[in-house]
């Protein structure tokens, strides 16, 4: 008990429910993390292929096995005709509107891609993209009604 007496003990409850805004932010941050890793891998000439666990059932024996499968990550940037890079920010399958009638960030070369993605990550963490995420989320919900 001598060790525990040096610590500050409190009565706390675990937060089991976060707001939809925080959930959407976390979803976009997870996607941004993958894009940053993809850009870093392409910069160093490597292949980025994240893996996940998948349950597969054998059709003959009926046995279920867990395998490790690779997830395909599509890049959010494309090259324009003038040689510059257009970076789109996606939320799911939709492209976010970043400003008034703008949907992409223009970069002069690929060396600024990781730096720009890190800045976008900071903006999402600060809540600057919440309105754009909410707009896309509402449009997606309307499609299902």
Short mmCIF file of N, CA, C and O in Angstrom, two decimals:
data_model
loop_
_atom_site.label_atom_id
_atom_site.label_comp_id
_atom_site.label_asym_id
_atom_site.label_seq_id
_atom_site.Cartn_x
_atom_site.Cartn_y
_atom_site.Cartn_z
N UNK A 1 0.80 -1.20 0.00
CA UNK A 1 0.00 0.00 0.00
C UNK A 1 0.85 1.27 0.00
O UNK A 1 0.33 2.34 -0.24
N UNK A 2 2.12 1.15 0.28
CA UNK A 2 2.98 2.32 0.32
C UNK A 2 3.11 2.95 -1.06
O UNK A 2 3.23 4.16 -1.19
N UNK A 3 3.07 2.14 -2.09
CA UNK A 3 3.19 2.66 -3.45
C UNK A 3 1.91 3.38 -3.86
O UNK A 3 1.94 4.47 -4.44
N UNK A 4 0.75 2.81 -3.56
CA UNK A 4 -0.52 3.42 -3.92
C UNK A 4 -0.78 4.71 -3.16
O UNK A 4 -1.49 5.58 -3.64
N UNK A 5 -0.22 4.84 -1.98
CA UNK A 5 -0.46 6.06 -1.20
C UNK A 5 0.21 7.28 -1.83
O UNK A 5 -0.16 8.41 -1.57
N UNK A 6 1.19 7.07 -2.71
CA UNK A 6 1.87 8.17 -3.40
C UNK A 6 1.09 8.65 -4.63
O UNK A 6 1.43 9.68 -5.20
N UNK A 7 0.07 7.91 -5.05
CA UNK A 7 -0.71 8.26 -6.24
C UNK A 7 -1.99 8.96 -5.85
O UNK A 7 -2.54 8.75 -4.77
N UNK A 8 -2.49 9.78 -6.75
CA UNK A 8 -3.77 10.45 -6.52
C UNK A 8 -4.88 9.53 -7.02
O UNK A 8 -5.02 9.30 -8.22
N UNK A 9 -5.69 9.03 -6.13
CA UNK A 9 -6.78 8.12 -6.46
C UNK A 9 -8.08 8.90 -6.52
O UNK A 9 -8.37 9.71 -5.65
N UNK A 10 -8.87 8.67 -7.59
CA UNK A 10 -10.15 9.35 -7.77
C UNK A 10 -11.21 8.34 -8.18
O UNK A 10 -10.91 7.25 -8.64
N UNK A 11 -12.46 8.73 -8.03
CA UNK A 11 -13.56 7.92 -8.50
C UNK A 11 -14.01 8.49 -9.84
O UNK A 11 -14.48 9.62 -9.92
N UNK A 12 -13.84 7.72 -10.91
CA UNK A 12 -14.14 8.21 -12.25
C UNK A 12 -14.93 7.16 -13.01
O UNK A 12 -14.88 5.97 -12.71
N UNK A 13 -15.67 7.65 -14.02
CA UNK A 13 -16.41 6.75 -14.91
C UNK A 13 -15.85 6.89 -16.31
O UNK A 13 -15.45 7.98 -16.73
N UNK A 14 -15.84 5.78 -17.01
CA UNK A 14 -15.36 5.78 -18.38
C UNK A 14 -16.44 6.36 -19.28
O UNK A 14 -17.61 6.03 -19.18
N UNK A 15 -16.02 7.23 -20.20
CA UNK A 15 -16.94 7.84 -21.15
C UNK A 15 -17.26 6.81 -22.24
O UNK A 15 -16.40 6.46 -23.04
N UNK A 16 -18.50 6.32 -22.26
CA UNK A 16 -18.86 5.29 -23.22
C UNK A 16 -19.53 5.85 -24.47
O UNK A 16 -19.70 5.14 -25.44
N UNK A 17 -19.93 7.11 -24.43
CA UNK A 17 -20.62 7.69 -25.58
C UNK A 17 -20.01 9.05 -25.89
O UNK A 17 -19.98 9.93 -25.05
N UNK A 18 -19.51 9.19 -27.11
CA UNK A 18 -19.00 10.49 -27.54
C UNK A 18 -19.99 11.10 -28.52
O UNK A 18 -20.80 10.41 -29.12
N UNK A 19 -19.90 12.40 -28.66
CA UNK A 19 -20.85 13.09 -29.53
C UNK A 19 -20.62 12.73 -30.99
O UNK A 19 -19.52 12.32 -31.37
N UNK A 20 -21.64 12.88 -31.83
CA UNK A 20 -21.46 12.57 -33.27
C UNK A 20 -20.38 13.42 -33.92
O UNK A 20 -19.70 12.96 -34.84
N UNK A 21 -20.19 14.65 -33.45
CA UNK A 21 -19.16 15.52 -34.02
C UNK A 21 -17.78 14.92 -33.76
O UNK A 21 -16.94 14.86 -34.67
N UNK A 22 -17.55 14.44 -32.55
CA UNK A 22 -16.27 13.83 -32.21
C UNK A 22 -16.07 12.53 -32.99
O UNK A 22 -14.96 12.24 -33.48
N UNK A 23 -17.13 11.75 -33.17
CA UNK A 23 -17.03 10.50 -33.94
C UNK A 23 -16.65 10.79 -35.39
O UNK A 23 -15.82 10.08 -35.98
N UNK A 24 -17.27 11.82 -35.98
CA UNK A 24 -16.95 12.18 -37.37
C UNK A 24 -15.51 12.67 -37.49
O UNK A 24 -14.81 12.34 -38.45
N UNK A 25 -15.08 13.48 -36.53
CA UNK A 25 -13.70 13.96 -36.52
C UNK A 25 -12.73 12.79 -36.46
O UNK A 25 -11.74 12.76 -37.19
N UNK A 26 -13.00 11.84 -35.57
CA UNK A 26 -12.11 10.68 -35.43
C UNK A 26 -12.07 9.84 -36.69
O UNK A 26 -11.02 9.30 -37.06
N UNK A 27 -13.21 9.73 -37.39
CA UNK A 27 -13.23 8.98 -38.65
C UNK A 27 -12.34 9.66 -39.69
O UNK A 27 -11.56 9.00 -40.38
N UNK A 28 -12.44 11.00 -39.79
CA UNK A 28 -11.61 11.73 -40.74
C UNK A 28 -10.15 11.68 -40.34
O UNK A 28 -9.26 11.55 -41.20
N UNK A 29 -9.86 11.76 -39.05
CA UNK A 29 -8.47 11.68 -38.59
C UNK A 29 -7.86 10.32 -38.90
O UNK A 29 -6.68 10.24 -39.26
N UNK A 30 -8.65 9.26 -38.80
CA UNK A 30 -8.15 7.93 -39.13
C UNK A 30 -7.82 7.84 -40.63
O UNK A 30 -6.79 7.28 -41.02
N UNK A 31 -8.66 8.44 -41.46
CA UNK A 31 -8.40 8.44 -42.90
C UNK A 31 -7.18 9.30 -43.22
O UNK A 31 -6.37 8.95 -44.09
N UNK A 32 -7.03 10.43 -42.54
CA UNK A 32 -5.87 11.29 -42.75
C UNK A 32 -4.58 10.57 -42.35
O UNK A 32 -3.55 10.72 -43.01
N UNK A 33 -4.63 9.80 -41.27
CA UNK A 33 -3.47 9.03 -40.83
C UNK A 33 -3.03 8.08 -41.94
O UNK A 33 -1.83 7.96 -42.23
N UNK A 34 -3.98 7.43 -42.60
CA UNK A 34 -3.64 6.52 -43.69
C UNK A 34 -3.06 7.27 -44.88
O UNK A 34 -2.12 6.80 -45.53
N UNK A 35 -3.61 8.46 -45.19
CA UNK A 35 -3.10 9.24 -46.31
C UNK A 35 -1.68 9.74 -46.04
O UNK A 35 -0.84 9.76 -46.95
N UNK A 36 -1.40 10.13 -44.80
CA UNK A 36 -0.06 10.58 -44.45
C UNK A 36 0.93 9.42 -44.60
O UNK A 36 2.01 9.59 -45.18
N UNK A 37 0.56 8.25 -44.13
CA UNK A 37 1.43 7.08 -44.27
C UNK A 37 1.62 6.69 -45.72
O UNK A 37 2.71 6.30 -46.13
N UNK A 38 0.56 6.81 -46.53
CA UNK A 38 0.66 6.50 -47.95
C UNK A 38 1.60 7.49 -48.65
O UNK A 38 2.45 7.08 -49.45
N UNK A 39 1.48 8.77 -48.32
CA UNK A 39 2.34 9.78 -48.94
C UNK A 39 3.80 9.58 -48.53
O UNK A 39 4.71 9.70 -49.36
N UNK A 40 4.03 9.26 -47.25
CA UNK A 40 5.41 9.01 -46.80
C UNK A 40 6.00 7.79 -47.48
O UNK A 40 7.17 7.79 -47.86
N UNK A 41 5.20 6.75 -47.64
CA UNK A 41 5.68 5.53 -48.30
C UNK A 41 6.01 5.80 -49.76
O UNK A 41 7.04 5.33 -50.27
N UNK A 42 5.17 6.55 -50.45
CA UNK A 42 5.44 6.85 -51.86
C UNK A 42 6.67 7.75 -51.99
O UNK A 42 7.43 7.62 -52.95
N UNK A 43 6.87 8.63 -51.02
CA UNK A 43 8.03 9.53 -51.04
C UNK A 43 9.33 8.74 -50.91
O UNK A 43 10.33 9.07 -51.55
N UNK A 44 9.30 7.69 -50.09
CA UNK A 44 10.50 6.88 -49.90
C UNK A 44 10.58 5.70 -50.87
O UNK A 44 11.51 4.91 -50.80
N UNK A 45 9.59 5.56 -51.76
CA UNK A 45 9.63 4.50 -52.76
C UNK A 45 9.14 3.16 -52.26
O UNK A 45 9.44 2.13 -52.87
N UNK A 46 8.41 3.14 -51.17
CA UNK A 46 7.92 1.89 -50.60
C UNK A 46 6.43 1.72 -50.92
O UNK A 46 5.79 2.62 -51.44
N UNK A 47 5.91 0.57 -50.57
CA UNK A 47 4.49 0.28 -50.75
C UNK A 47 3.81 0.33 -49.39
O UNK A 47 4.30 -0.25 -48.42
N UNK A 48 2.68 1.00 -49.31
CA UNK A 48 1.92 1.09 -48.06
C UNK A 48 0.68 0.23 -48.21
O UNK A 48 -0.17 0.48 -49.08
N UNK A 49 0.57 -0.78 -47.40
CA UNK A 49 -0.58 -1.68 -47.44
C UNK A 49 -0.96 -2.06 -46.01
O UNK A 49 -0.43 -3.02 -45.45
N UNK A 50 -1.87 -1.30 -45.38
CA UNK A 50 -2.29 -1.66 -44.02
C UNK A 50 -3.08 -2.97 -44.05
O UNK A 50 -3.71 -3.32 -45.04
N UNK A 51 -3.04 -3.68 -42.94
CA UNK A 51 -3.72 -4.96 -42.86
C UNK A 51 -4.81 -4.93 -41.80
O UNK A 51 -4.81 -4.08 -40.91
N UNK A 52 -5.75 -5.84 -41.93
CA UNK A 52 -6.82 -6.00 -40.95
C UNK A 52 -7.15 -7.49 -40.86
O UNK A 52 -6.80 -8.27 -41.74
N UNK A 53 -7.81 -7.86 -39.78
CA UNK A 53 -8.18 -9.26 -39.59
C UNK A 53 -9.56 -9.51 -40.20
O UNK A 53 -10.48 -8.71 -40.01
N UNK A 54 -9.69 -10.62 -40.90
CA UNK A 54 -10.92 -10.95 -41.60
C UNK A 54 -11.27 -12.41 -41.32
O UNK A 54 -10.40 -13.27 -41.36
N UNK A 55 -12.55 -12.65 -41.01
CA UNK A 55 -13.00 -14.02 -40.78
C UNK A 55 -13.48 -14.62 -42.10
O UNK A 55 -14.26 -14.02 -42.82
N UNK A 56 -12.99 -15.82 -42.41
CA UNK A 56 -13.32 -16.52 -43.64
C UNK A 56 -13.83 -17.90 -43.29
O UNK A 56 -13.28 -18.58 -42.43
N UNK A 57 -14.92 -18.30 -43.96
CA UNK A 57 -15.48 -19.63 -43.75
C UNK A 57 -15.15 -20.51 -44.95
O UNK A 57 -15.38 -20.14 -46.10
N UNK A 58 -14.62 -21.68 -44.67
CA UNK A 58 -14.31 -22.65 -45.71
C UNK A 58 -15.62 -23.25 -46.19
O UNK A 58 -16.40 -23.79 -45.41
N UNK A 59 -15.89 -23.17 -47.48
CA UNK A 59 -17.17 -23.65 -48.03
C UNK A 59 -17.30 -25.17 -47.98
O UNK A 59 -18.40 -25.70 -47.94
N UNK A 60 -16.21 -25.87 -47.98
CA UNK A 60 -16.24 -27.33 -47.98
C UNK A 60 -16.42 -27.88 -46.56
O UNK A 60 -17.32 -28.67 -46.29
N UNK A 61 -15.56 -27.44 -45.65
CA UNK A 61 -15.59 -27.99 -44.30
C UNK A 61 -16.46 -27.18 -43.34
O UNK A 61 -16.86 -27.69 -42.31
N UNK A 62 -16.73 -25.93 -43.66
CA UNK A 62 -17.53 -25.08 -42.79
C UNK A 62 -16.76 -24.47 -41.64
O UNK A 62 -17.34 -23.83 -40.77
N UNK A 63 -15.45 -24.65 -41.62
CA UNK A 63 -14.62 -24.10 -40.56
C UNK A 63 -14.39 -22.62 -40.78
O UNK A 63 -14.23 -22.16 -41.91
N UNK A 64 -14.35 -21.86 -39.69
CA UNK A 64 -14.09 -20.43 -39.75
C UNK A 64 -12.65 -20.18 -39.34
O UNK A 64 -12.18 -20.70 -38.34
N UNK A 65 -11.97 -19.38 -40.13
CA UNK A 65 -10.58 -19.03 -39.84
C UNK A 65 -10.41 -17.53 -39.94
O UNK A 65 -11.12 -16.84 -40.69
N UNK A 66 -9.50 -16.99 -39.17
CA UNK A 66 -9.18 -15.57 -39.23
C UNK A 66 -7.89 -15.40 -40.02
O UNK A 66 -6.87 -16.02 -39.69
N UNK A 67 -7.96 -14.58 -41.05
CA UNK A 67 -6.78 -14.32 -41.88
C UNK A 67 -6.46 -12.84 -41.83
O UNK A 67 -7.29 -12.01 -41.47
N UNK A 68 -5.27 -12.52 -42.23
CA UNK A 68 -4.84 -11.13 -42.30
C UNK A 68 -4.93 -10.69 -43.76
O UNK A 68 -4.27 -11.25 -44.62
N UNK A 69 -5.75 -9.68 -44.01
CA UNK A 69 -5.94 -9.20 -45.38
C UNK A 69 -5.42 -7.77 -45.49
O UNK A 69 -5.37 -7.03 -44.50
N UNK A 70 -5.04 -7.38 -46.70
CA UNK A 70 -4.55 -6.01 -46.91
C UNK A 70 -5.71 -5.12 -47.33
O UNK A 70 -6.60 -5.52 -48.07
N UNK A 71 -5.66 -3.91 -46.84
CA UNK A 71 -6.69 -2.93 -47.14
C UNK A 71 -6.17 -2.02 -48.24
O UNK A 71 -5.03 -1.57 -48.21
N UNK A 72 -7.02 -1.75 -49.22
CA UNK A 72 -6.62 -0.86 -50.30
C UNK A 72 -6.90 0.58 -49.87
O UNK A 72 -8.00 0.92 -49.45
N UNK A 73 -5.89 1.43 -49.97
CA UNK A 73 -6.02 2.84 -49.63
C UNK A 73 -5.85 3.64 -50.91
O UNK A 73 -4.80 3.58 -51.54
N UNK A 74 -6.89 4.36 -51.30
CA UNK A 74 -6.81 5.19 -52.51
C UNK A 74 -6.26 6.55 -52.13
O UNK A 74 -6.66 7.14 -51.13
N UNK A 75 -5.36 7.06 -52.95
CA UNK A 75 -4.77 8.35 -52.65
C UNK A 75 -5.76 9.47 -52.94
O UNK A 75 -6.58 9.38 -53.84
N UNK A 76 -5.66 10.53 -52.15
CA UNK A 76 -6.57 11.67 -52.26
C UNK A 76 -6.03 12.76 -53.19
O UNK A 76 -6.66 13.79 -53.33
N UNK A 77 -4.93 12.54 -53.84
CA UNK A 77 -4.37 13.58 -54.69
C UNK A 77 -4.25 13.08 -56.12
O UNK A 77 -4.19 11.90 -56.39
N UNK A 78 -4.28 14.06 -57.02
CA UNK A 78 -4.11 13.75 -58.44
C UNK A 78 -3.26 14.85 -59.06
O UNK A 78 -3.12 15.94 -58.49
N UNK A 79 -2.74 14.58 -60.23
CA UNK A 79 -1.88 15.53 -60.91
C UNK A 79 -2.70 16.27 -61.97
O UNK A 79 -3.44 15.66 -62.74
N UNK A 80 -2.57 17.58 -61.99
CA UNK A 80 -3.29 18.38 -62.98
C UNK A 80 -2.46 18.50 -64.26
O UNK A 80 -1.30 18.06 -64.31
N UNK A 81 -3.04 19.11 -65.28
CA UNK A 81 -2.37 19.24 -66.57
C UNK A 81 -1.11 20.11 -66.50
O UNK A 81 -0.18 19.92 -67.26
N UNK A 82 -1.10 21.08 -65.57
CA UNK A 82 0.05 21.97 -65.47
C UNK A 82 1.16 21.41 -64.57
O UNK A 82 2.11 22.10 -64.24
N UNK A 83 1.02 20.15 -64.13
CA UNK A 83 2.06 19.49 -63.35
C UNK A 83 1.95 19.69 -61.85
O UNK A 83 2.78 19.21 -61.10
N UNK A 84 0.93 20.39 -61.42
CA UNK A 84 0.73 20.60 -59.99
C UNK A 84 -0.14 19.49 -59.42
O UNK A 84 -0.77 18.74 -60.14
N UNK A 85 -0.17 19.41 -58.10
CA UNK A 85 -0.94 18.38 -57.42
C UNK A 85 -2.19 18.99 -56.82
O UNK A 85 -2.14 20.04 -56.19
N UNK A 86 -3.33 18.35 -57.07
CA UNK A 86 -4.59 18.75 -56.44
C UNK A 86 -4.90 17.74 -55.35
O UNK A 86 -5.04 16.55 -55.61
N UNK A 87 -5.01 18.23 -54.11
CA UNK A 87 -5.28 17.39 -52.95
C UNK A 87 -6.73 17.57 -52.55
O UNK A 87 -7.17 18.67 -52.24
N UNK A 88 -7.49 16.48 -52.59
CA UNK A 88 -8.90 16.48 -52.19
C UNK A 88 -8.99 15.88 -50.79
O UNK A 88 -8.29 14.92 -50.48
N UNK A 89 -9.88 16.41 -49.97
CA UNK A 89 -10.12 15.84 -48.65
C UNK A 89 -11.44 15.10 -48.73
O UNK A 89 -12.47 15.68 -49.05
N UNK A 90 -11.39 13.80 -48.46
CA UNK A 90 -12.58 12.97 -48.58
C UNK A 90 -13.10 12.58 -47.20
O UNK A 90 -12.34 12.33 -46.28
N UNK A 91 -14.41 12.53 -47.11
CA UNK A 91 -15.08 11.97 -45.94
C UNK A 91 -15.93 10.83 -46.46
O UNK A 91 -16.97 11.06 -47.08
N UNK A 92 -15.45 9.62 -46.30
CA UNK A 92 -16.10 8.48 -46.92
C UNK A 92 -15.85 8.54 -48.42
O UNK A 92 -14.71 8.64 -48.86
N UNK A 93 -16.90 8.51 -49.21
CA UNK A 93 -16.76 8.57 -50.66
C UNK A 93 -16.94 9.98 -51.20
O UNK A 93 -16.75 10.22 -52.38
N UNK A 94 -17.29 10.92 -50.34
CA UNK A 94 -17.57 12.30 -50.77
C UNK A 94 -16.36 13.20 -50.56
O UNK A 94 -15.58 13.01 -49.63
N UNK A 95 -16.24 14.22 -51.41
CA UNK A 95 -15.17 15.21 -51.29
C UNK A 95 -15.71 16.39 -50.50
O UNK A 95 -16.80 16.90 -50.78
N UNK A 96 -14.95 16.83 -49.49
CA UNK A 96 -15.37 17.95 -48.66
C UNK A 96 -15.17 19.27 -49.40
O UNK A 96 -14.20 19.44 -50.14
N UNK A 97 -16.07 20.19 -49.17
CA UNK A 97 -15.94 21.55 -49.69
C UNK A 97 -15.10 22.32 -48.69
O UNK A 97 -15.47 22.45 -47.52
N UNK A 98 -13.97 22.86 -49.12
CA UNK A 98 -13.04 23.49 -48.21
C UNK A 98 -13.29 24.99 -48.04
O UNK A 98 -12.96 25.56 -47.02
N UNK A 99 -13.85 25.60 -49.02
CA UNK A 99 -14.17 27.01 -48.97
C UNK A 99 -15.34 27.27 -49.88
O UNK A 99 -16.05 26.35 -50.28
N UNK A 100 -15.53 28.52 -50.21
CA UNK A 100 -16.63 28.86 -51.11
C UNK A 100 -16.31 28.36 -52.52
O UNK A 100 -15.41 28.85 -53.17
N UNK A 101 -17.04 27.33 -52.96
CA UNK A 101 -16.89 26.73 -54.28
C UNK A 101 -15.50 26.17 -54.55
O UNK A 101 -15.04 26.15 -55.68
N UNK A 102 -14.79 25.74 -53.50
CA UNK A 102 -13.49 25.10 -53.69
C UNK A 102 -13.51 23.73 -53.03
O UNK A 102 -14.10 23.55 -51.98
N UNK A 103 -12.86 22.78 -53.68
CA UNK A 103 -12.86 21.43 -53.14
C UNK A 103 -11.48 20.78 -53.15
O UNK A 103 -11.36 19.60 -52.85
N UNK A 104 -10.43 21.53 -53.48
CA UNK A 104 -9.10 20.95 -53.54
C UNK A 104 -8.06 21.97 -53.09
O UNK A 104 -8.30 23.17 -53.10
N UNK A 105 -6.91 21.44 -52.71
CA UNK A 105 -5.76 22.27 -52.35
C UNK A 105 -4.71 22.03 -53.41
O UNK A 105 -4.35 20.89 -53.70
N UNK A 106 -4.20 23.12 -54.01
CA UNK A 106 -3.19 22.99 -55.06
C UNK A 106 -1.80 23.07 -54.45
O UNK A 106 -1.49 23.98 -53.69
N UNK A 107 -0.98 22.09 -54.78
CA UNK A 107 0.40 22.04 -54.29
C UNK A 107 1.35 22.12 -55.48
O UNK A 107 1.08 21.56 -56.54
N UNK A 108 2.46 22.80 -55.28
CA UNK A 108 3.40 22.97 -56.38
C UNK A 108 4.19 21.69 -56.68
O UNK A 108 4.48 21.40 -57.83
N UNK A 109 4.54 20.93 -55.63
CA UNK A 109 5.25 19.67 -55.85
C UNK A 109 4.92 18.67 -54.75
O UNK A 109 4.31 19.01 -53.75
N UNK A 110 5.35 17.44 -54.96
CA UNK A 110 4.99 16.35 -54.06
C UNK A 110 5.68 16.43 -52.70
O UNK A 110 5.23 15.83 -51.74
N UNK A 111 6.74 17.21 -52.61
CA UNK A 111 7.47 17.31 -51.35
C UNK A 111 6.64 18.02 -50.26
O UNK A 111 6.89 17.83 -49.08
N UNK A 112 5.65 18.79 -50.66
CA UNK A 112 4.80 19.51 -49.69
C UNK A 112 3.55 18.73 -49.31
O UNK A 112 2.75 19.20 -48.52
N UNK A 113 3.39 17.54 -49.84
CA UNK A 113 2.18 16.76 -49.62
C UNK A 113 2.03 16.32 -48.17
O UNK A 113 0.97 16.53 -47.56
N UNK A 114 3.06 15.75 -47.58
CA UNK A 114 2.98 15.27 -46.20
C UNK A 114 2.78 16.45 -45.25
O UNK A 114 1.96 16.38 -44.33
N UNK A 115 3.49 17.53 -45.50
CA UNK A 115 3.36 18.72 -44.66
C UNK A 115 1.94 19.28 -44.70
O UNK A 115 1.37 19.64 -43.66
N UNK A 116 1.33 19.30 -45.88
CA UNK A 116 -0.03 19.80 -46.02
C UNK A 116 -1.03 18.87 -45.35
O UNK A 116 -1.97 19.33 -44.69
N UNK A 117 -0.84 17.57 -45.48
CA UNK A 117 -1.73 16.62 -44.82
C UNK A 117 -1.64 16.75 -43.30
O UNK A 117 -2.64 16.64 -42.59
N UNK A 118 -0.45 17.03 -42.78
CA UNK A 118 -0.28 17.25 -41.34
C UNK A 118 -1.02 18.51 -40.90
O UNK A 118 -1.63 18.53 -39.82
N UNK A 119 -0.97 19.56 -41.72
CA UNK A 119 -1.70 20.79 -41.39
C UNK A 119 -3.21 20.55 -41.39
O UNK A 119 -3.94 21.08 -40.54
N UNK A 120 -3.69 19.76 -42.34
CA UNK A 120 -5.11 19.44 -42.39
C UNK A 120 -5.51 18.63 -41.16
O UNK A 120 -6.57 18.85 -40.58
N UNK A 121 -4.64 17.73 -40.74
CA UNK A 121 -4.89 16.94 -39.53
C UNK A 121 -5.04 17.85 -38.32
O UNK A 121 -5.95 17.66 -37.50
N UNK A 122 -4.18 18.85 -38.22
CA UNK A 122 -4.29 19.81 -37.11
C UNK A 122 -5.58 20.61 -37.18
O UNK A 122 -6.21 20.89 -36.16
N UNK A 123 -6.01 20.97 -38.40
CA UNK A 123 -7.25 21.71 -38.57
C UNK A 123 -8.46 20.87 -38.16
O UNK A 123 -9.40 21.37 -37.53
N UNK A 124 -8.43 19.58 -38.48
CA UNK A 124 -9.52 18.68 -38.09
C UNK A 124 -9.56 18.53 -36.58
O UNK A 124 -10.63 18.57 -35.96
N UNK A 125 -8.39 18.37 -35.95
CA UNK A 125 -8.33 18.25 -34.50
C UNK A 125 -8.84 19.50 -33.80
O UNK A 125 -9.45 19.42 -32.74
N UNK A 126 -8.62 20.66 -34.42
CA UNK A 126 -9.07 21.93 -33.84
C UNK A 126 -10.56 22.19 -34.10
O UNK A 126 -11.12 23.14 -33.57
N UNK A 127 -11.18 21.38 -34.96
CA UNK A 127 -12.60 21.53 -35.23
C UNK A 127 -12.93 22.46 -36.38
O UNK A 127 -14.08 22.83 -36.58
N UNK A 128 -11.93 22.84 -37.18
CA UNK A 128 -12.15 23.76 -38.29
C UNK A 128 -12.92 23.13 -39.45
O UNK A 128 -13.48 23.85 -40.27
N UNK A 129 -12.96 21.82 -39.52
CA UNK A 129 -13.62 21.14 -40.63
C UNK A 129 -14.99 20.57 -40.24
O UNK A 129 -15.60 19.87 -41.03
N UNK A 130 -15.45 20.86 -39.03
CA UNK A 130 -16.70 20.27 -38.55
C UNK A 130 -17.90 20.64 -39.43
O UNK A 130 -18.76 19.79 -39.69
N UNK A 131 -17.97 21.88 -39.89
CA UNK A 131 -19.10 22.30 -40.72
C UNK A 131 -19.12 21.55 -42.06
O UNK A 131 -20.17 21.11 -42.52
N UNK A 132 -17.95 21.39 -42.67
CA UNK A 132 -17.87 20.67 -43.95
C UNK A 132 -18.21 19.20 -43.77
O UNK A 132 -18.91 18.60 -44.59
N UNK A 133 -17.75 18.60 -42.67
CA UNK A 133 -18.06 17.20 -42.39
C UNK A 133 -19.56 17.03 -42.16
O UNK A 133 -20.17 16.09 -42.65
N UNK A 134 -20.16 17.96 -41.43
CA UNK A 134 -21.59 17.89 -41.14
C UNK A 134 -22.41 18.00 -42.43
O UNK A 134 -23.40 17.28 -42.60
N UNK A 135 -22.02 18.88 -43.34
CA UNK A 135 -22.72 19.03 -44.61
C UNK A 135 -22.70 17.74 -45.42
O UNK A 135 -23.73 17.30 -45.93
N UNK A 136 -21.54 17.12 -45.52
CA UNK A 136 -21.41 15.87 -46.27
C UNK A 136 -22.18 14.75 -45.57
O UNK A 136 -22.84 13.93 -46.21
N UNK A 137 -22.13 14.73 -44.25
CA UNK A 137 -22.83 13.70 -43.48
C UNK A 137 -24.34 13.80 -43.66
O UNK A 137 -25.03 12.80 -43.82
N UNK A 138 -24.86 15.02 -43.65
CA UNK A 138 -26.30 15.21 -43.86
C UNK A 138 -26.72 14.81 -45.28
O UNK A 138 -27.77 14.20 -45.47
N UNK A 139 -25.91 15.13 -46.26
CA UNK A 139 -26.21 14.75 -47.64
C UNK A 139 -26.23 13.24 -47.80
O UNK A 139 -27.07 12.68 -48.51
N UNK A 140 -25.32 12.56 -47.11
CA UNK A 140 -25.28 11.10 -47.17
C UNK A 140 -26.51 10.50 -46.50
O UNK A 140 -27.10 9.55 -47.01
N UNK A 141 -26.90 11.08 -45.36
CA UNK A 141 -28.09 10.58 -44.66
C UNK A 141 -29.36 10.77 -45.49
O UNK A 141 -30.26 9.91 -45.46
N UNK A 142 -29.45 11.84 -46.24
CA UNK A 142 -30.62 12.09 -47.09
C UNK A 142 -30.76 11.03 -48.18
O UNK A 142 -31.86 10.71 -48.60
N UNK A 143 -29.65 10.51 -48.66
CA UNK A 143 -29.68 9.49 -49.71
C UNK A 143 -30.31 8.19 -49.22
O UNK A 143 -30.85 7.44 -50.00
N UNK A 144 -30.22 7.92 -47.91
CA UNK A 144 -30.75 6.68 -47.37
C UNK A 144 -32.21 6.78 -46.98
O UNK A 144 -32.81 5.78 -46.63
N UNK A 145 -32.78 7.98 -46.99
CA UNK A 145 -34.18 8.14 -46.59
C UNK A 145 -35.10 7.97 -47.76
O UNK A 145 -34.84 8.15 -48.86
#
